[in-house]
PDB file of C-alpha atoms in Angstrom:
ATOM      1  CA  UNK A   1     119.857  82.025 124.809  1.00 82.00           C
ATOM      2  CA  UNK A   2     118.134  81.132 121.670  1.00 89.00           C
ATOM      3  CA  UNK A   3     116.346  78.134 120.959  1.00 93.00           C
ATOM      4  CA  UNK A   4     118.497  77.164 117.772  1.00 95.00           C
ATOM      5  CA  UNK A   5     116.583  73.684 117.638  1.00 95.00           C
ATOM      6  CA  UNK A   6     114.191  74.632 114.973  1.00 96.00           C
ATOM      7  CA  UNK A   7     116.747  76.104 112.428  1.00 97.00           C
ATOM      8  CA  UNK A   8     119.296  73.467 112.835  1.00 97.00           C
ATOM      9  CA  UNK A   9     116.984  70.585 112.106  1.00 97.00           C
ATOM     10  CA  UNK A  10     115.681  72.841 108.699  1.00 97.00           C
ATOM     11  CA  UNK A  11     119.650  73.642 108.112  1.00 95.00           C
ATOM     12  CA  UNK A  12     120.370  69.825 107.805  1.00 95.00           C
ATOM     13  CA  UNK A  13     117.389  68.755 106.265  1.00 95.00           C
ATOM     14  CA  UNK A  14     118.356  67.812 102.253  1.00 92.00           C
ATOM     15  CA  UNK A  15     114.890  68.649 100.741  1.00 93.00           C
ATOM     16  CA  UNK A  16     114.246  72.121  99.872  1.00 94.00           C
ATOM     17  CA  UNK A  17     117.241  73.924 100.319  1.00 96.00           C
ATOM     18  CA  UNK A  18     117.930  76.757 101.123  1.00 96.00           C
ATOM     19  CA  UNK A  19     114.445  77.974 100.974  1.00 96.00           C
ATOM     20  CA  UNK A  20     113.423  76.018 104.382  1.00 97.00           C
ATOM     21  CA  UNK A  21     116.811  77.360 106.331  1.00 98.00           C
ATOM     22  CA  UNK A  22     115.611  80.850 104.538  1.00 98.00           C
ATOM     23  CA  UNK A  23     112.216  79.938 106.297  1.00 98.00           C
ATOM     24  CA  UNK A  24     114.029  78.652 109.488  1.00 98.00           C
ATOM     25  CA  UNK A  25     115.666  81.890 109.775  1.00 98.00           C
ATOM     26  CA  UNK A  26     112.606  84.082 109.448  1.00 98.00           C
ATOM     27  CA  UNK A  27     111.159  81.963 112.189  1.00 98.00           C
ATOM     28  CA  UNK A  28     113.796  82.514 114.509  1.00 97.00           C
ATOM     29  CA  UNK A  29     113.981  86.188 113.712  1.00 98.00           C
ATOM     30  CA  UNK A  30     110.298  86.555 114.655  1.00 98.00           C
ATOM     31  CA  UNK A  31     110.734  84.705 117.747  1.00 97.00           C
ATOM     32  CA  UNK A  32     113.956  86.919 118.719  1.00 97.00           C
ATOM     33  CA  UNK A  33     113.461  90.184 117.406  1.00 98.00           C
ATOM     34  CA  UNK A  34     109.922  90.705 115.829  1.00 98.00           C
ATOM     35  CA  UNK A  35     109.284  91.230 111.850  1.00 98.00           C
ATOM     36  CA  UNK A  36     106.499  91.820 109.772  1.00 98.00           C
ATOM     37  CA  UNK A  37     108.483  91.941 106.387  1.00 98.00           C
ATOM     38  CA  UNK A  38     111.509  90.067 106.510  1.00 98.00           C
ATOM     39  CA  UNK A  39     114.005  89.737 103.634  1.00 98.00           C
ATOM     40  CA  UNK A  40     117.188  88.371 102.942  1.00 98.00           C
ATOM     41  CA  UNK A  41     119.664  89.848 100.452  1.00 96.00           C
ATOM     42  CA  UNK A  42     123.256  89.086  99.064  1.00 96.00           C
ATOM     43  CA  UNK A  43     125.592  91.969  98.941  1.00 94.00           C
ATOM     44  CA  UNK A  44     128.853  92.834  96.893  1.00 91.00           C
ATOM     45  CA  UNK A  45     131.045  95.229  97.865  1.00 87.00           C
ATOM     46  CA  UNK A  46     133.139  95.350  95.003  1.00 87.00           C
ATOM     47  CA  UNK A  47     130.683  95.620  92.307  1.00 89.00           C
ATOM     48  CA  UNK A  48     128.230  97.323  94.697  1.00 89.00           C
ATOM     49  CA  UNK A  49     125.258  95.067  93.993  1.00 92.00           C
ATOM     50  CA  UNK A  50     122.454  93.334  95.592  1.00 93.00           C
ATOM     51  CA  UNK A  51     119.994  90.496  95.304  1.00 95.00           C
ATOM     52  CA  UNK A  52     117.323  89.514  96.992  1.00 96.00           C
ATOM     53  CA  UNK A  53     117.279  85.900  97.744  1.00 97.00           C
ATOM     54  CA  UNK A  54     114.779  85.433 100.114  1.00 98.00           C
ATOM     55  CA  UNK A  55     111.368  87.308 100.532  1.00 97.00           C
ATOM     56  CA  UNK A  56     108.361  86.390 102.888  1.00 98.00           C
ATOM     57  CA  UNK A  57     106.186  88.678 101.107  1.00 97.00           C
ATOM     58  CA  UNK A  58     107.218  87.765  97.429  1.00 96.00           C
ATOM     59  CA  UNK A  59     104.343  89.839  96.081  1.00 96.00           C
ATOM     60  CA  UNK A  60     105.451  92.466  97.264  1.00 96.00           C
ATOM     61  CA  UNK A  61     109.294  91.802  97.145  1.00 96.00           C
ATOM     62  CA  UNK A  62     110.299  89.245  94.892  1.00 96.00           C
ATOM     63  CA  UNK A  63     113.264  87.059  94.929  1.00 95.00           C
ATOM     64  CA  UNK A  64     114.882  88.994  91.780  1.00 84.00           C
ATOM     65  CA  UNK A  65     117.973  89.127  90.161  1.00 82.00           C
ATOM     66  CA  UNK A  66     120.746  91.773  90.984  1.00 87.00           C
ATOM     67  CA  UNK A  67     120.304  95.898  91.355  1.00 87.00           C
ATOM     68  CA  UNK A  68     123.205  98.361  92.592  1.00 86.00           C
ATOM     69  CA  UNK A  69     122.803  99.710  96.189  1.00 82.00           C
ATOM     70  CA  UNK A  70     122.456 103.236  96.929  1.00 75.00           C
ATOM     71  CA  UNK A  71     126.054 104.357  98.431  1.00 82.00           C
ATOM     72  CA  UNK A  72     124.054 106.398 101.586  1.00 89.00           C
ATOM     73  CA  UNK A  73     124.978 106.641 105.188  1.00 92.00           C
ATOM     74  CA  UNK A  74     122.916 103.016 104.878  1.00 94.00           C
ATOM     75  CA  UNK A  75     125.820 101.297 103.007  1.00 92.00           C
ATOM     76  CA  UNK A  76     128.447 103.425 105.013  1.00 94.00           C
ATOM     77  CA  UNK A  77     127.139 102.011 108.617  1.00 96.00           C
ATOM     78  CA  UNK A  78     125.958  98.002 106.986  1.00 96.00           C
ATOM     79  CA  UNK A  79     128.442  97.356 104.448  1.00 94.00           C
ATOM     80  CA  UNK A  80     131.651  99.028 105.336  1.00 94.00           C
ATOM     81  CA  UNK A  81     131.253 100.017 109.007  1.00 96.00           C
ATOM     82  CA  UNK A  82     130.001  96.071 109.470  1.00 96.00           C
ATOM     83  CA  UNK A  83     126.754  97.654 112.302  1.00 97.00           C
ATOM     84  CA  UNK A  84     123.319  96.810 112.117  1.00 98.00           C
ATOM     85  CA  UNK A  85     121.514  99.504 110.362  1.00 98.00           C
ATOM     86  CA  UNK A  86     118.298 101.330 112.294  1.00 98.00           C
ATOM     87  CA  UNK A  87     115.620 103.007 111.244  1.00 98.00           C
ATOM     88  CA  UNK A  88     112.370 103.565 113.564  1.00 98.00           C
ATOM     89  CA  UNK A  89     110.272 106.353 111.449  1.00 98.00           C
ATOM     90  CA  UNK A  90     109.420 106.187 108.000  1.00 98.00           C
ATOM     91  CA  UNK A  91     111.205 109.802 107.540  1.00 98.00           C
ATOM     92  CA  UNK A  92     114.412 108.173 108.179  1.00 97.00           C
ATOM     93  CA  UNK A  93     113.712 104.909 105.971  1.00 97.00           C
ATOM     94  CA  UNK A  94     112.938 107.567 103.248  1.00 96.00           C
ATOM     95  CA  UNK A  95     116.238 109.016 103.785  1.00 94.00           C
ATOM     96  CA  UNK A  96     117.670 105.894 102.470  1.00 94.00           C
ATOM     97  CA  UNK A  97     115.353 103.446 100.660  1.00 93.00           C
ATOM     98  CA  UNK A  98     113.466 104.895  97.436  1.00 92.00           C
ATOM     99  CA  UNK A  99     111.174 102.268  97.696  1.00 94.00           C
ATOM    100  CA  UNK A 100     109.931 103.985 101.139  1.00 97.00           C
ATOM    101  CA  UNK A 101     106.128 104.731 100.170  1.00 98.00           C
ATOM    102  CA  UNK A 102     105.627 100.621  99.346  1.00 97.00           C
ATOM    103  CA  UNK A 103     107.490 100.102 102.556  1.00 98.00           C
ATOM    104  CA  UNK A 104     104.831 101.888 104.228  1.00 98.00           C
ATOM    105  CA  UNK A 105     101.629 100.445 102.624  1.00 98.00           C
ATOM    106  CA  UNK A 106     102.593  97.500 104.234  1.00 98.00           C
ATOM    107  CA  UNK A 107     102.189  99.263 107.538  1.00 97.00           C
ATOM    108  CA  UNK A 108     106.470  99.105 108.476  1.00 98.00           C
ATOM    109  CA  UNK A 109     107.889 102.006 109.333  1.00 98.00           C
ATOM    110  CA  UNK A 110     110.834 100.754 111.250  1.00 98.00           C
ATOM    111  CA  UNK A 111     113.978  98.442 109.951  1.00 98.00           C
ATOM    112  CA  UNK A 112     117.089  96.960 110.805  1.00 98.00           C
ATOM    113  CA  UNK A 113     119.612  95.410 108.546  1.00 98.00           C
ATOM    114  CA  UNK A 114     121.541  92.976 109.939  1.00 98.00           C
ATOM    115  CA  UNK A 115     125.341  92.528 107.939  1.00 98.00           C
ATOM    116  CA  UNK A 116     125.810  88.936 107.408  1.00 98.00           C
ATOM    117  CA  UNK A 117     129.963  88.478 107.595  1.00 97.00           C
ATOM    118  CA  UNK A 118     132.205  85.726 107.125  1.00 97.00           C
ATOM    119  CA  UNK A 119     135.990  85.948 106.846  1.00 96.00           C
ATOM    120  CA  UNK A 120     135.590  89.819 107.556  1.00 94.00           C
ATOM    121  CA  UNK A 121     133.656  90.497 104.329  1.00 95.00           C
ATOM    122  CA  UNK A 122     129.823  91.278 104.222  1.00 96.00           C
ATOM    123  CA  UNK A 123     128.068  89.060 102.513  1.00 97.00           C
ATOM    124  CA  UNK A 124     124.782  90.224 102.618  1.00 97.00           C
ATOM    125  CA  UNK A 125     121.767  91.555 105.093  1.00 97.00           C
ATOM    126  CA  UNK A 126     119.027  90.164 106.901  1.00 98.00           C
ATOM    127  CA  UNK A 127     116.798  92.920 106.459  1.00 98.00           C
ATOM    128  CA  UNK A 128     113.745  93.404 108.783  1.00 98.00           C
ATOM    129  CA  UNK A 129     111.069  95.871 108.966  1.00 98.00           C
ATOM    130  CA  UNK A 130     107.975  96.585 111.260  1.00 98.00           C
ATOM    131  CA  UNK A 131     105.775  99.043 112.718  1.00 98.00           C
ATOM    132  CA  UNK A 132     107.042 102.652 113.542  1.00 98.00           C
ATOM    133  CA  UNK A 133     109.491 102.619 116.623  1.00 98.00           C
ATOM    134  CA  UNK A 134     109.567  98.679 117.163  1.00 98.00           C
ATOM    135  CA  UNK A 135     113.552  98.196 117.239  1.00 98.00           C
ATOM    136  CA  UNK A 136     114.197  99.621 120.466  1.00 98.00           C
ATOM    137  CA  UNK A 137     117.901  99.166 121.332  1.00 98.00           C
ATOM    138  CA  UNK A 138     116.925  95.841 123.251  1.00 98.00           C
ATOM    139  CA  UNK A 139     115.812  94.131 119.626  1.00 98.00           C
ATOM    140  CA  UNK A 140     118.490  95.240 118.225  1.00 98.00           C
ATOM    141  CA  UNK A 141     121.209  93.468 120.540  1.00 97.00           C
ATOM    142  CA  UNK A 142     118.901  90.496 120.310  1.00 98.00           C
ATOM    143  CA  UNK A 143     119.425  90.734 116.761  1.00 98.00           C
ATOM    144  CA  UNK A 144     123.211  89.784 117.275  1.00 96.00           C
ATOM    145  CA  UNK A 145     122.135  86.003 117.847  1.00 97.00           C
ATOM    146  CA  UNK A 146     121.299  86.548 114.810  1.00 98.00           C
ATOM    147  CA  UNK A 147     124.344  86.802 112.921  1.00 97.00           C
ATOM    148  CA  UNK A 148     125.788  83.315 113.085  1.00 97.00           C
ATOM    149  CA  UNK A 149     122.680  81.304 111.875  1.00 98.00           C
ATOM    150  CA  UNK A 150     122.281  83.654 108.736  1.00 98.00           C
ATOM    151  CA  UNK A 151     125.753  83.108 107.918  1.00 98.00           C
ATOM    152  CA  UNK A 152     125.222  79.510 107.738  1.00 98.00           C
ATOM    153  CA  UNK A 153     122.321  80.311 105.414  1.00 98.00           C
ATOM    154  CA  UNK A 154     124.756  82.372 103.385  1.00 97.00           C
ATOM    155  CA  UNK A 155     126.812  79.361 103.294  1.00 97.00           C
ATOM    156  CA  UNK A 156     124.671  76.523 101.862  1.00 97.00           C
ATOM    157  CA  UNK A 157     123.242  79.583  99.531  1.00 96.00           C
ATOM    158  CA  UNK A 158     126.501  80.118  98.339  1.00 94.00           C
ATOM    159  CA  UNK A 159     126.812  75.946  97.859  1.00 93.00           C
ATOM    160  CA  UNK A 160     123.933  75.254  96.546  1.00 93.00           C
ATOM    161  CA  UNK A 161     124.327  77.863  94.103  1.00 87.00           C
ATOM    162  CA  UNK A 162     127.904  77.149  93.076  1.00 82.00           C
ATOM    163  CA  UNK A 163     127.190  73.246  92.268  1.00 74.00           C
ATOM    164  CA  UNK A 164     128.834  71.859  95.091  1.00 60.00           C
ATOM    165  CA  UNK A 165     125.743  71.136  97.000  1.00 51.00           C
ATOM    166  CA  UNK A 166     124.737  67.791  95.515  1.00 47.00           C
TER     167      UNK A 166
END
């Protein structure tokens, strides 16, 4: 099992929400999975947009404000079929992701996309990429413990944003 210790003391901690339970998360997610670039996005599945809330390499993918998803076999299998998306060449992440060629400059070559879901409805992705081959079908079942911290983060995102968080 997880060590959860890390990201529960950054969950309750006031100051600098959500950014540090962002950070919390990318910790754990390198400690259970592996990532090189590790992003976290909000997704809606009636207008079929996405942002990008969280980003550890903001130069190269900023925190930005909303863009429509591609309806691909990406969106069939994250968003409506409620799986973890995999990718392990950059051929396939080209199949899906126009933004493929910066994906490789940063030497990934391999993703997942984890569906963040509460009350049955996706709420977003925890999206992580690496070298070429890297999620082996091992990381990606350890990406399931996954699933319950980021939909915490979703949560206080979701607060904090609305107002209700002070």
């Amino acid at each position: 099992m997880p060590d959860y210790s890390g990201f529960v003391a950054a969950l309750a901690d006031r100051n600098g929400q959500p950014e540090s339970a962002f950070a919390a998360l990318e910790a754990l997610t390198k400690e259970i999975v592996g990532v090189k670039l590790f992003t976290i996005m909000t997704s809606d599945t009636t207008e079929k947009v996405s942002e990008r809330i969280y980003s550890n390499m903001p130069e190269a993918y900023p925190v930005s404000g909303t863009k429509p998803y591609n309806e691909t076999y990406w969106s069939d299998i994250a968003l409506k079929q409620r799986q973890t998306f995999v990718a392990n060449t950059i051929e396939d992440i080209a199949g899906v992701f126009d933004d493929h060629e910066l994906i490789d400059s940063l030497g990934c070559q391999s993703v997942i996309n984890v569906p963040i879901v509460i009350a049955g409805e996706v709420v977003g992705t925890i999206n992580c990429l690496h070298e070429a081959g890297f999620y082996t079908k091992e990381r990606v079942e350890a990406a399931e413990a996954l699933k319950l911290p980021a939909a915490a983060c979703m949560l206080l995102h979701d607060k904090l944003k609305n107002g209700s968080g002070k």
